[in-house]
mmCIF file of C-alpha atoms in Angstrom:
data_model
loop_
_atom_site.group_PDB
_atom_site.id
_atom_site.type_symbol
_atom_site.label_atom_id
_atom_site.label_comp_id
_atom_site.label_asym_id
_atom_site.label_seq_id
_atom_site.Cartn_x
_atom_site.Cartn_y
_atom_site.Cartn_z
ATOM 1 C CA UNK B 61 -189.641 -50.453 -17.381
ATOM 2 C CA UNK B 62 -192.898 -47.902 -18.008
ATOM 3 C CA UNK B 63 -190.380 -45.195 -19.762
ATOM 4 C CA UNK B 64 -188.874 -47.836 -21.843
ATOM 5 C CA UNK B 65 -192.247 -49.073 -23.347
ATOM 6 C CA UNK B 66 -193.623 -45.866 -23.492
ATOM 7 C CA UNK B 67 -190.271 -44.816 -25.613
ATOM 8 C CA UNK B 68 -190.506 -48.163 -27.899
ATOM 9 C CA UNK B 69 -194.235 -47.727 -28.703
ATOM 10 C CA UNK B 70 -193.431 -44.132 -29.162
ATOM 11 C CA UNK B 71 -191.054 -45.192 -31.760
ATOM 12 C CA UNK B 72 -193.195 -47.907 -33.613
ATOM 13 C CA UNK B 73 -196.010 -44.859 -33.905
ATOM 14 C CA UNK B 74 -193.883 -42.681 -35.308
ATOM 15 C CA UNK B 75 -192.330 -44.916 -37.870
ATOM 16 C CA UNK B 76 -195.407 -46.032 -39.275
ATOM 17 C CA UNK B 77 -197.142 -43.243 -39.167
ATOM 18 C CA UNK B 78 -194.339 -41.586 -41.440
ATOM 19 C CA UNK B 79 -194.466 -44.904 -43.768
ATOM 20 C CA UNK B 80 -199.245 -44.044 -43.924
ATOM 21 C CA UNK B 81 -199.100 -40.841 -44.082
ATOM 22 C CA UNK B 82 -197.897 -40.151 -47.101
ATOM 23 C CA UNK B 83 -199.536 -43.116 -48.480
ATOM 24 C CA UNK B 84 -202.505 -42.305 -47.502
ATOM 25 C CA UNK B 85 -202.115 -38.697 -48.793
ATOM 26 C CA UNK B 86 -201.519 -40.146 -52.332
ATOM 27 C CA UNK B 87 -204.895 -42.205 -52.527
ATOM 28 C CA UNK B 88 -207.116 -39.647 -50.467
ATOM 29 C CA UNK B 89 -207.013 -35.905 -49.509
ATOM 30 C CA UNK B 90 -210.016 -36.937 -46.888
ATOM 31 C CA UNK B 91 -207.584 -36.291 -43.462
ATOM 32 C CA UNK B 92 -210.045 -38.428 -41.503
ATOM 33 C CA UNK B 93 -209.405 -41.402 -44.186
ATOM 34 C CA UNK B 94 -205.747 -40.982 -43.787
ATOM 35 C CA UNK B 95 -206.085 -40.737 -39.776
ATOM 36 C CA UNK B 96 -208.073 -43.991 -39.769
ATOM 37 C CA UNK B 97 -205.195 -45.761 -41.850
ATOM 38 C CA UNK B 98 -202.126 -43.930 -39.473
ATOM 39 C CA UNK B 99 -204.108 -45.286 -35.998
ATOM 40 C CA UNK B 100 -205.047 -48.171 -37.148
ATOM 41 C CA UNK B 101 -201.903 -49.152 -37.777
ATOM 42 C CA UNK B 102 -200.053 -48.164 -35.115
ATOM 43 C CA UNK B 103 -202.659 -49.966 -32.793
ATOM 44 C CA UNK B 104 -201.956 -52.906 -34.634
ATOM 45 C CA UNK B 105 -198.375 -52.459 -34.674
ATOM 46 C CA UNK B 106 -197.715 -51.450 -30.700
ATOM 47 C CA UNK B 107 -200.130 -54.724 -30.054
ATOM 48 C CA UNK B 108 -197.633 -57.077 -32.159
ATOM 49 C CA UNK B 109 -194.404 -55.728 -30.376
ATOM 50 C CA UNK B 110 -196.284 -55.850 -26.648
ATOM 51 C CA UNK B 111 -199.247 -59.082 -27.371
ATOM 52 C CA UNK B 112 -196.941 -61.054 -29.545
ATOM 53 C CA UNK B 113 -195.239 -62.761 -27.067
ATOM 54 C CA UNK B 114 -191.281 -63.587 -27.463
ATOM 55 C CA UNK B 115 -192.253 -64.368 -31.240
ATOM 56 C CA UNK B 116 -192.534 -60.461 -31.687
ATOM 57 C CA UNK B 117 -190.052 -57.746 -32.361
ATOM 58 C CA UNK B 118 -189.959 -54.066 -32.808
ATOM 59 C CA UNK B 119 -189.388 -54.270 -36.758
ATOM 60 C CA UNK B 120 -191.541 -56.237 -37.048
ATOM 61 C CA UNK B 121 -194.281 -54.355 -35.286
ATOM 62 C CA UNK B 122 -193.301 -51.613 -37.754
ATOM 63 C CA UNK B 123 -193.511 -54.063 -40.441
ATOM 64 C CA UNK B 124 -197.397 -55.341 -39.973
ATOM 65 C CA UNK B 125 -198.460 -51.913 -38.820
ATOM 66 C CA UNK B 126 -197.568 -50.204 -42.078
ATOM 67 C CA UNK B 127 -199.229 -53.021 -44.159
ATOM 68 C CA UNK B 128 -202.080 -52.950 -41.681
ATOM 69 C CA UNK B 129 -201.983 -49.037 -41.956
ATOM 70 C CA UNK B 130 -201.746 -48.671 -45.804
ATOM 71 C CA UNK B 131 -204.773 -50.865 -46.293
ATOM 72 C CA UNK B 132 -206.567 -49.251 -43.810
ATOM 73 C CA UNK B 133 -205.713 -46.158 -45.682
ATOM 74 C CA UNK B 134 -206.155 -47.484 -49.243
ATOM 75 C CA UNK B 135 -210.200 -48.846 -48.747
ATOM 76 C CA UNK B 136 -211.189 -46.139 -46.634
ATOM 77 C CA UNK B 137 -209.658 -43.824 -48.955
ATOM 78 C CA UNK B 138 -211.514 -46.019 -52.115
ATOM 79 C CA UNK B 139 -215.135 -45.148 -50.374
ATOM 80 C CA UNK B 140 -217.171 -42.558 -50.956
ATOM 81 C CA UNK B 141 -218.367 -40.310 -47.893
ATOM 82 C CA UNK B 142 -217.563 -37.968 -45.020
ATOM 83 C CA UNK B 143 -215.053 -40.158 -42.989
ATOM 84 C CA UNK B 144 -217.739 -42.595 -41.577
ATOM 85 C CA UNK B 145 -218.187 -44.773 -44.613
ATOM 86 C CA UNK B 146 -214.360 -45.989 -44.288
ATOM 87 C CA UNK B 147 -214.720 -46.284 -40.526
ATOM 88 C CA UNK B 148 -218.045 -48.177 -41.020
ATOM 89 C CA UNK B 149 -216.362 -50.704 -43.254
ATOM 90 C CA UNK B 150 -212.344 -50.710 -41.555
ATOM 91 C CA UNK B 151 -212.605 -50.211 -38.306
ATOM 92 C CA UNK B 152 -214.386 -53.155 -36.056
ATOM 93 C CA UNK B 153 -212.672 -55.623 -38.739
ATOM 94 C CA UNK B 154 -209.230 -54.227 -38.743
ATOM 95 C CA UNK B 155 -209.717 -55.375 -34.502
ATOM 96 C CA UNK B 156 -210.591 -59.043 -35.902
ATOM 97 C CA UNK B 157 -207.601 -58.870 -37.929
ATOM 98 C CA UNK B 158 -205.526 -57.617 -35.000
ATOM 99 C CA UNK B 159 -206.642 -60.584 -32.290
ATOM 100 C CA UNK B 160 -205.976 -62.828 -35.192
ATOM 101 C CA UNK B 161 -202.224 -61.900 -35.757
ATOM 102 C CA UNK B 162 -201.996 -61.942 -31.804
ATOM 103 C CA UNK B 163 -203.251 -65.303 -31.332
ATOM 104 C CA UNK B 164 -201.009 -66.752 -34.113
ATOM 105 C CA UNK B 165 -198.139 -65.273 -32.683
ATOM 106 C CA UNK B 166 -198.366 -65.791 -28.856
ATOM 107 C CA UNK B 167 -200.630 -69.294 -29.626
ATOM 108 C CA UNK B 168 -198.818 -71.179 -27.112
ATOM 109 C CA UNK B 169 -199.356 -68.856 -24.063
ATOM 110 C CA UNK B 170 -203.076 -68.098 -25.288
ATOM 111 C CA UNK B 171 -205.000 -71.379 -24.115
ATOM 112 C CA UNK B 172 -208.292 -70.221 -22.536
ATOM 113 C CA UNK B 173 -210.923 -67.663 -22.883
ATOM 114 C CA UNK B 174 -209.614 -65.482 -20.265
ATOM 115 C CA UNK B 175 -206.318 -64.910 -22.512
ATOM 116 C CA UNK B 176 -208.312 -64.462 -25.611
ATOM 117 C CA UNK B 177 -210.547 -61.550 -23.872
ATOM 118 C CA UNK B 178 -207.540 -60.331 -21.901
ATOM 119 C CA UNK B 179 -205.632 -59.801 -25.629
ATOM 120 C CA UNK B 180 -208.947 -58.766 -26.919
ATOM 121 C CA UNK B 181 -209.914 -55.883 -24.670
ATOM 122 C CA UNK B 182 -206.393 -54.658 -25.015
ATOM 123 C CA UNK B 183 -206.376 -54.358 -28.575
ATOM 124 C CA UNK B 184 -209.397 -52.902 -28.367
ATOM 125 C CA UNK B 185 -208.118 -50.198 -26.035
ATOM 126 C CA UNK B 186 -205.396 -50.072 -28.211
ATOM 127 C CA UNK B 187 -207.269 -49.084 -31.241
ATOM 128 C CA UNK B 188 -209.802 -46.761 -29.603
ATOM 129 C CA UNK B 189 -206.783 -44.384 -28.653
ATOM 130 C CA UNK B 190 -205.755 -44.870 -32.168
ATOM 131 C CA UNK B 191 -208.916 -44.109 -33.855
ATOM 132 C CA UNK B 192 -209.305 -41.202 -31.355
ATOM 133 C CA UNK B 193 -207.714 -38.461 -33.863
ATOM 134 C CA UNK B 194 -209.678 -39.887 -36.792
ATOM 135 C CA UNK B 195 -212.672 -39.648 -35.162
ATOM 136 C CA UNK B 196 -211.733 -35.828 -33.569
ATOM 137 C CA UNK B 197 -211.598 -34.841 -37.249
ATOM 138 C CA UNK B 198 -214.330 -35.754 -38.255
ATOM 139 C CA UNK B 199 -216.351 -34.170 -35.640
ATOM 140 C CA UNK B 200 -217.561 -36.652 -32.742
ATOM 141 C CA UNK B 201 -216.892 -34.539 -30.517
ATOM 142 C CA UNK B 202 -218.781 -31.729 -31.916
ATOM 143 C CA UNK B 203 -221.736 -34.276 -32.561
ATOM 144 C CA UNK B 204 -221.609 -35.608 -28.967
ATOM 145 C CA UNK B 205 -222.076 -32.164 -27.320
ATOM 146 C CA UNK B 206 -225.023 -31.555 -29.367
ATOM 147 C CA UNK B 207 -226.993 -35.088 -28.845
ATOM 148 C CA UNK B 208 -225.389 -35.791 -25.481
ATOM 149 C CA UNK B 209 -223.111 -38.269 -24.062
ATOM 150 C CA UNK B 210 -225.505 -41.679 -24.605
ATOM 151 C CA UNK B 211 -225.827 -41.412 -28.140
ATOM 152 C CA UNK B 212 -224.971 -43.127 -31.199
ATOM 153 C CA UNK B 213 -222.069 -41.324 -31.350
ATOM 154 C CA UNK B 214 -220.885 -42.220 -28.238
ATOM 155 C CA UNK B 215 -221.087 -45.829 -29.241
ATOM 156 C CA UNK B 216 -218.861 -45.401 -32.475
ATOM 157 C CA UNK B 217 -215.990 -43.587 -30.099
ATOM 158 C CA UNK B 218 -215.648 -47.147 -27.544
ATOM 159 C CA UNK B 219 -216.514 -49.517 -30.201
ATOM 160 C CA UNK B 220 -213.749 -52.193 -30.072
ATOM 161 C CA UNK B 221 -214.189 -52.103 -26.798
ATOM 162 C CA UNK B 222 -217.749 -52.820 -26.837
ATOM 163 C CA UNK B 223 -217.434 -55.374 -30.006
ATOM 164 C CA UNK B 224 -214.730 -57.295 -27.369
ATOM 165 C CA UNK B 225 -217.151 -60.293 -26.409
ATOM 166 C CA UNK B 226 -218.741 -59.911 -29.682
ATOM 167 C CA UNK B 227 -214.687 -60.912 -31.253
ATOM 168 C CA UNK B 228 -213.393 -62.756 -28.021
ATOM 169 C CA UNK B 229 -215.509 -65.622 -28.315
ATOM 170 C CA UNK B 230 -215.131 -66.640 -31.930
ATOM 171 C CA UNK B 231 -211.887 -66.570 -31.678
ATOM 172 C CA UNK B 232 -211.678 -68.636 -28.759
ATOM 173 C CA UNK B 233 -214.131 -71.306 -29.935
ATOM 174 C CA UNK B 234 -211.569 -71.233 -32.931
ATOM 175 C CA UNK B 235 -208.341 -71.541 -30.843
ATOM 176 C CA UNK B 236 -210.105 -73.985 -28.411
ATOM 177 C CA UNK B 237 -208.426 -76.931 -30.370
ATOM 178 C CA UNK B 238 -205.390 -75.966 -30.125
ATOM 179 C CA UNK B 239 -202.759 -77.843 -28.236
ATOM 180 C CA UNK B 240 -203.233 -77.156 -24.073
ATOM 181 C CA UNK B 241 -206.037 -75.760 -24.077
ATOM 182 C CA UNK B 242 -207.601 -75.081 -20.778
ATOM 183 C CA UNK B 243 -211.302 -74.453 -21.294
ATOM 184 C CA UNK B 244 -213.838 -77.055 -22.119
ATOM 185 C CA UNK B 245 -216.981 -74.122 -23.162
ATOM 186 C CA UNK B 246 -216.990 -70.859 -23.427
ATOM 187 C CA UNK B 247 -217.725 -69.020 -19.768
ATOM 188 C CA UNK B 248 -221.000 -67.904 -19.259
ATOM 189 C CA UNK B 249 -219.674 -63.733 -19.147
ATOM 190 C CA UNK B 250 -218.636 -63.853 -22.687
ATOM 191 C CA UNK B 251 -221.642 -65.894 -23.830
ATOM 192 C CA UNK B 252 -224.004 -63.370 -22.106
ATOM 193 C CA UNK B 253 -222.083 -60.555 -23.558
ATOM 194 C CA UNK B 254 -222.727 -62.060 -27.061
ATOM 195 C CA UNK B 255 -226.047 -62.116 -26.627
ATOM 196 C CA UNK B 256 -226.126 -58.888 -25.120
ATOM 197 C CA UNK B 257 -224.267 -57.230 -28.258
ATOM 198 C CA UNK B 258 -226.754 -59.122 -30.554
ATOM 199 C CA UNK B 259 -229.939 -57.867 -28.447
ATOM 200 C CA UNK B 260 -228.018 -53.972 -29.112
ATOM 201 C CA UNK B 261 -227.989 -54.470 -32.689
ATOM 202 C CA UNK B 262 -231.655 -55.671 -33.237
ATOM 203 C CA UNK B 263 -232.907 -52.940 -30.977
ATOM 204 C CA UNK B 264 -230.445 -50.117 -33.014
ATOM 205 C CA UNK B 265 -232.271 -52.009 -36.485
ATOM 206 C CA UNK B 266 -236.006 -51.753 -35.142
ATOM 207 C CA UNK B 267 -235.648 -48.196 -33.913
ATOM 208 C CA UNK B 268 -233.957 -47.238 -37.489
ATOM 209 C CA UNK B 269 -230.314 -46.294 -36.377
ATOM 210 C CA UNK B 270 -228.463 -48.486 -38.487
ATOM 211 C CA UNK B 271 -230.522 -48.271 -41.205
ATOM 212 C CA UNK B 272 -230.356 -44.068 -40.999
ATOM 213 C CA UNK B 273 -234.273 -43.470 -40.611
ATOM 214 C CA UNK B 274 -235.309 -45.898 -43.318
ATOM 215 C CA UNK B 275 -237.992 -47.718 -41.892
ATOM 216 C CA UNK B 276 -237.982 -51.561 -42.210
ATOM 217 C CA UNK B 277 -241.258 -53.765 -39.977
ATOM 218 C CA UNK B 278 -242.489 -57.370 -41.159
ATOM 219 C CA UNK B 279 -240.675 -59.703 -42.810
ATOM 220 C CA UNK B 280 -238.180 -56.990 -44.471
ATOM 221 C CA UNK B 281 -237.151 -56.371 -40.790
ATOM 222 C CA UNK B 282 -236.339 -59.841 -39.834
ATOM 223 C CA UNK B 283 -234.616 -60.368 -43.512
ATOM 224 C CA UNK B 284 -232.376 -57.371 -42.881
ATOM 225 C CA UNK B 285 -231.605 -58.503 -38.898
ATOM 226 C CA UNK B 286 -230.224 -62.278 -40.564
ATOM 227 C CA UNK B 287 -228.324 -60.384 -43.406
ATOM 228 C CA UNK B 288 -226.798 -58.000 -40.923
ATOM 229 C CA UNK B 289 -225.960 -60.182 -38.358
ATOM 230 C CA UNK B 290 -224.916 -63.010 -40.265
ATOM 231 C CA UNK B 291 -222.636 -61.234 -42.790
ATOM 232 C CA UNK B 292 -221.677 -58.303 -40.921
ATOM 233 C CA UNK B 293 -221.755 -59.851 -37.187
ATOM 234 C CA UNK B 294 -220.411 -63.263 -38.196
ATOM 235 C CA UNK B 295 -218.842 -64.395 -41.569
ATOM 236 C CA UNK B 296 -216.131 -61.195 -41.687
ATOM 237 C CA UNK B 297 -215.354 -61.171 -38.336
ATOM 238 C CA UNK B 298 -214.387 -65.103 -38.612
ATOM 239 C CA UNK B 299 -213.162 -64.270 -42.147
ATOM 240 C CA UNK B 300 -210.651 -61.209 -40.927
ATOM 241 C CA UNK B 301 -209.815 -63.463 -37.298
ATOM 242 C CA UNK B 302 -209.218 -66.376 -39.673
ATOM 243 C CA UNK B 303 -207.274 -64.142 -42.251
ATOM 244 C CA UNK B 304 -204.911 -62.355 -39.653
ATOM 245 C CA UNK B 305 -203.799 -65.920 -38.214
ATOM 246 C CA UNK B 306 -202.983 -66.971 -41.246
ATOM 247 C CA UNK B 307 -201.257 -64.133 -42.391
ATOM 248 C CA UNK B 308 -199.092 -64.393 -39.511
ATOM 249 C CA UNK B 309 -198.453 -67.622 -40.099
ATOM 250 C CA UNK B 310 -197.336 -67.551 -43.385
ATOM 251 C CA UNK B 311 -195.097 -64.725 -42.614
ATOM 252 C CA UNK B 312 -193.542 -65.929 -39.357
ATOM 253 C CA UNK B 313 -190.996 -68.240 -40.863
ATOM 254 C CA UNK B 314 -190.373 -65.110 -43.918
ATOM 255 C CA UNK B 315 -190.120 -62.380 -41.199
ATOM 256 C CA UNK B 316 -186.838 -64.305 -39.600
ATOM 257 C CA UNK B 317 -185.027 -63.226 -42.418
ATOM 258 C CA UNK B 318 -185.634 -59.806 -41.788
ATOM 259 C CA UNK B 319 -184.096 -60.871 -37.790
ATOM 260 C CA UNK B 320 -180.829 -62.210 -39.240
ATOM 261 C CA UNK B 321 -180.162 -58.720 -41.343
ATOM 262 C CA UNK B 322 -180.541 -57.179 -38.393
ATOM 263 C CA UNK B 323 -177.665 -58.775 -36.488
ATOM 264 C CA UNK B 324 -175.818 -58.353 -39.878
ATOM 265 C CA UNK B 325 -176.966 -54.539 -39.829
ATOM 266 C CA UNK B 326 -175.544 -54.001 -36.394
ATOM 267 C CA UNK B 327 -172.176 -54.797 -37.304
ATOM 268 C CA UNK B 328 -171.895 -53.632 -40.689
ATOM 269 C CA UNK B 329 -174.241 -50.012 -39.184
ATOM 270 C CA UNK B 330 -170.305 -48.288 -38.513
ATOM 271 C CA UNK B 331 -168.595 -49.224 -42.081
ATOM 272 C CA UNK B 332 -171.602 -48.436 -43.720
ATOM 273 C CA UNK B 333 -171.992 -45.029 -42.336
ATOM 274 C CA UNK B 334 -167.812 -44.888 -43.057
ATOM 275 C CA UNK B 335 -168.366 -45.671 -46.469
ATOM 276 C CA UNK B 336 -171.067 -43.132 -46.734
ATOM 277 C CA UNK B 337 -169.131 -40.336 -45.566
ATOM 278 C CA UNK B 338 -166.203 -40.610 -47.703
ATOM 279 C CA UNK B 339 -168.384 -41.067 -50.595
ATOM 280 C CA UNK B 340 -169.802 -37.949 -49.814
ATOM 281 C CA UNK B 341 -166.623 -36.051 -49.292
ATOM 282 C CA UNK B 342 -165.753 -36.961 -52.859
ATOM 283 C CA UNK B 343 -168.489 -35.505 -54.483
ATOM 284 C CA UNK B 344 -168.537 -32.628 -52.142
ATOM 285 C CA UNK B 345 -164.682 -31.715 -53.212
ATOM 286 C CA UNK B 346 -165.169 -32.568 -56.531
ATOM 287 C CA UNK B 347 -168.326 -30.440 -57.055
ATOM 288 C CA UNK B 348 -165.631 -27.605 -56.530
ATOM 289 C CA UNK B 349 -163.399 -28.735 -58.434
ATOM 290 C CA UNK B 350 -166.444 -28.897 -61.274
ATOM 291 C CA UNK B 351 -167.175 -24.944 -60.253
ATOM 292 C CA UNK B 352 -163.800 -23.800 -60.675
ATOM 293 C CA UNK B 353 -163.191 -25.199 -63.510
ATOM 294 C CA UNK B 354 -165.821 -23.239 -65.056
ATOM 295 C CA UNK B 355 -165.135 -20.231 -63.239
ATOM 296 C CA UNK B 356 -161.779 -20.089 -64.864
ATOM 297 C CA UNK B 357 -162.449 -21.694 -68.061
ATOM 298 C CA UNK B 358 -166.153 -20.868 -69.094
ATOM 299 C CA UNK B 359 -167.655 -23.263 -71.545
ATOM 300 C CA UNK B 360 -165.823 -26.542 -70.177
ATOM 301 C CA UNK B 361 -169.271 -27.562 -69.235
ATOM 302 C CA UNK B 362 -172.538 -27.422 -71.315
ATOM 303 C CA UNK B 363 -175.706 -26.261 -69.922
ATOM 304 C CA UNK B 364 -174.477 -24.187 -67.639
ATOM 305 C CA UNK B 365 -176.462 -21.151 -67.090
ATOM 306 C CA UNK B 366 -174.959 -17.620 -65.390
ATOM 307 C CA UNK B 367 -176.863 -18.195 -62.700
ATOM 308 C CA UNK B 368 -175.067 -21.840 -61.897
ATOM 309 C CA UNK B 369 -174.363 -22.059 -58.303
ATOM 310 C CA UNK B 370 -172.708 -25.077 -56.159
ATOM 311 C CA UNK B 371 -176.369 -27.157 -56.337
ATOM 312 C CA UNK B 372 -175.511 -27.277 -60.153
ATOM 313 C CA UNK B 373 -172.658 -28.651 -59.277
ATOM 314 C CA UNK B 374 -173.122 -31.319 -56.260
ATOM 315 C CA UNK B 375 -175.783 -32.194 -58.915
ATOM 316 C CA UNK B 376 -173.431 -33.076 -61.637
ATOM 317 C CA UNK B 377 -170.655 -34.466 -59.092
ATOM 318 C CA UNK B 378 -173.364 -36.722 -57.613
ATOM 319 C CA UNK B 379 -174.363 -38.297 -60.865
ATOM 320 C CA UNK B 380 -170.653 -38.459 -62.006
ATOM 321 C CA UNK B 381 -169.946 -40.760 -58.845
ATOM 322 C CA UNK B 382 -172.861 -43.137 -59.599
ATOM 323 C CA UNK B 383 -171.193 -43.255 -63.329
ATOM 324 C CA UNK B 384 -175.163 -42.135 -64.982
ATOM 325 C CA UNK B 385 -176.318 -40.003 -67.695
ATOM 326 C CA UNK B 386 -175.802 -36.361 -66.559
ATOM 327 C CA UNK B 387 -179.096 -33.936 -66.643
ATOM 328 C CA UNK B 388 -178.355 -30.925 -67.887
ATOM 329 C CA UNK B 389 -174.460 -30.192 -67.304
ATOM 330 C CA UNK B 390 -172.264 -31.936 -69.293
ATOM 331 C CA UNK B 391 -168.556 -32.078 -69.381
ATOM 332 C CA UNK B 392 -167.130 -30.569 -72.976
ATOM 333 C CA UNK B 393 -163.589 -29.698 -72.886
ATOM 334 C CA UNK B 394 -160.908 -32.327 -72.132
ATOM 335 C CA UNK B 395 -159.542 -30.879 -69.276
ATOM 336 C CA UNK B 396 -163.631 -31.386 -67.903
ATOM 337 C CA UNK B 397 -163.945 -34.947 -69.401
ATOM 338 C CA UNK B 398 -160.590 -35.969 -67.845
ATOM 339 C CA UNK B 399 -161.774 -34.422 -64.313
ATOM 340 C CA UNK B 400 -164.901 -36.268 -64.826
ATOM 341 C CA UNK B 401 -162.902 -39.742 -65.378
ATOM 342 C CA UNK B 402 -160.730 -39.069 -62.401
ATOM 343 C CA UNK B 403 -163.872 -38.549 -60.413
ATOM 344 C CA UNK B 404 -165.053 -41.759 -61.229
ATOM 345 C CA UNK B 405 -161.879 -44.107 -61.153
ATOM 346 C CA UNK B 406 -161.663 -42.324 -57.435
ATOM 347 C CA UNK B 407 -165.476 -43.127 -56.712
ATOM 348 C CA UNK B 408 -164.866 -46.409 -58.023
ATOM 349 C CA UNK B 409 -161.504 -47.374 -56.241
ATOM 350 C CA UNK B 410 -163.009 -46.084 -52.853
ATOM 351 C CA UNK B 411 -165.924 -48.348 -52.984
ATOM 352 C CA UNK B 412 -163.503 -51.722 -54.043
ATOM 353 C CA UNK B 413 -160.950 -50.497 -51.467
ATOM 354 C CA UNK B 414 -163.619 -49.655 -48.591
ATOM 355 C CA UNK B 415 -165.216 -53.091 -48.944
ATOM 356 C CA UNK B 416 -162.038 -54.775 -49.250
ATOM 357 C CA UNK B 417 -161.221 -53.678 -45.978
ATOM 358 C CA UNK B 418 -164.983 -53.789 -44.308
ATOM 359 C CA UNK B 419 -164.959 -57.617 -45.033
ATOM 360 C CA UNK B 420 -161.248 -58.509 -44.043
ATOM 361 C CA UNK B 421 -162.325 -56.578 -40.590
ATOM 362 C CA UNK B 422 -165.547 -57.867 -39.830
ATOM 363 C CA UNK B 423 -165.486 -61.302 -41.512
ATOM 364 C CA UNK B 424 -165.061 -63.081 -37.985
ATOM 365 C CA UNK B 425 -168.229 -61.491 -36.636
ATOM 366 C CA UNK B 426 -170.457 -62.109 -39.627
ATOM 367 C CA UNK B 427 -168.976 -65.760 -38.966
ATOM 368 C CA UNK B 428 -170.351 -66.070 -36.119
ATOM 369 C CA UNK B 429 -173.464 -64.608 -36.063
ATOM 370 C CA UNK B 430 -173.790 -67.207 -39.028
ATOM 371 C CA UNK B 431 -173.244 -70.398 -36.876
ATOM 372 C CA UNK B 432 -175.359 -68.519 -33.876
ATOM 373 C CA UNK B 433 -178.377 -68.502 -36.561
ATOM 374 C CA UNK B 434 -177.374 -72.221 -38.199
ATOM 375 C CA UNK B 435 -177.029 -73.512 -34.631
ATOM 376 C CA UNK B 436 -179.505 -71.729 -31.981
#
């Protein structure tokens, strides 16, 4: 059971991050930007497929991830900095985000505080281990063996797990509604770790941690505690928990469609790959036919250079079978033109005669994975 999880998330990780990467790559050359967007959303991802309850599925794990991923990638990327400004501004929310998408999967298993901070702390374990490289390149590691162990820095490697009493009980206070739910308040724990998080922050503004050696003492102090705490420690975690539920929401009932190709997928996976193949074989032999033809009659084709080898010519075949414009060989004798026809009335006829027989052999089965959808 162990292998086979450890094999699925393996998969879901290396699916999206081949879907971020490049993304990321495109907005940003900052690697640490790029590794925030690639963790991130494989966090979020492996938590769908293994938090999501029987509402979840591997696709679509790979699905949310890459969104997740790519707009991880595409504001911390957008920012200005070393690496810390898009971690600053990405990284606790993108957990909010996460427990949101959880709870509005799984919301009728989830129906006390004890499941909320159970899914919580594992997200947040989650996303620590997926931050982990992001934050290796950009030098924790370096800064925490010269300042020590308890330091700041420390504190930005574990913080979703820290932040999880800080997220858990806002979200449960906004699930506690919900149909069966078991608690009547919040238990004291999470309350005390609220207030616990809260006393951390003031103390980190006062000594000038958060606020990188600018001191702030009077009224200014107390003005920048509310700001802080209220934007940054309330409104977007609400916003992002509120934001992720009803993404997922929205995009349950759309996401089913994306279930039913996949049944059709598995039986059509064989004449697909049949059809490919044969297509392939045709512009394979006639991309020799196209070279010999010019071998022993030079000037059928224009734009042909001395140094024209067999990529010339799969280029030319290729383009031939999709019936398109050709690039820079052309066909100009007849005896060319008329190969080029025969190319496509074969291309052509194999596709017709291929799906002609794909749908007489697999009608039944589409058939009934039809009525197993229309009647579950």
């Amino acid at each position: 059971m162990m292998n086979r999880w450890i094999l699925s998330a393996a998969r879901i990780a290396a699916t999206v991050a081949v879907v971020v990467v490049p993304f990321g790559y495109a907005i940003t050359a900052n690697h640490t930007d790029v590794l925030l967007g690639v963790g991130g959303g494989i966090g979020v991802g492996v938590a769908v497929v293994f938090r999501g309850g029987s509402q979840s599925r591997p696709w679509m794990g790979v699905l949310i991830g890459s969104i997740v991923g790519m707009a991880i990638a595409l504001f911390a990327g957008g920012l200005s900095g070393d690496g810390w400004d898009g971690w600053g501004v990405t990284g606790p929310y993108t957990m909010d985000f996460a427990v949101g998408l959880v709870v509005g999967l799984d919301r009728y298993s989830i129906s006390s505080y004890r499941d909320v901070t159970r899914e919580t702390l594992i997200l947040a374990v989650l996303l620590t281990l997926g931050f982990f490289p992001a934050h290796v390149a950009n030098g924790i590691l370096l800064a925490l063996r010269t300042s020590g162990f308890f330091s700041f820095y420390t504190l930005i490697l574990v913080l979703p797990v820290i932040l999880t009493p800080w997220i858990a009980l806002p979200a449960g206070l906004l699930s506690s509604r919900g149909e069966g739910w078991h608690d009547s308040r919040p238990p004291l724990p999470l309350i005390l770790g609220e207030v616990a998080l809260a006393a951390l922050f003031v103390f980190l503004m006062i000594t000038g941690t958060l606020t990188e050696g600018r001191g702030l003492a009077g009224f200014s102090m107390v003005l920048a505690i509310a700001y802080y705490l209220g934007v940054f420690g309330i409104v977007l975690p609400v916003g992002m928990f509120l934001l992720g539920r009803a993404a997922i929401g929205w995009l349950r009932p759309r996401l089913r469609v994306y279930g039913q190709l996949i049944d059709y997928l598995r039986v059509m996976w064989v004449p697909i790959g049949g059809f490919a193949v044969g297509y392939l074989t045709i512009i394979v032999v006639f991309s020799g036919f196209y070279g010999m033809l010019e071998r022993f009659s030079p000037g059928a084709f224009s734009g042909v250079g001395n140094g024209a080898g067999i990529t010339d010519w799969l280029s030319l075949s290729f383009f031939a079978a999709l019936g398109q414009d050709f690039l820079t060989v052309s066909p100009e004798s007849i005896g060319a033109r008329v190969l080029v026809g025969v190319h496509l009335i074969l291309s052509g006829g194999w596709a017709v005669v291929l799906f002609a027989a794909v749908m007489t052999s697999i009608g039944p089965k589409l058939e009934r994975i039809a009525r197993r959808q229309n009647h579950p």
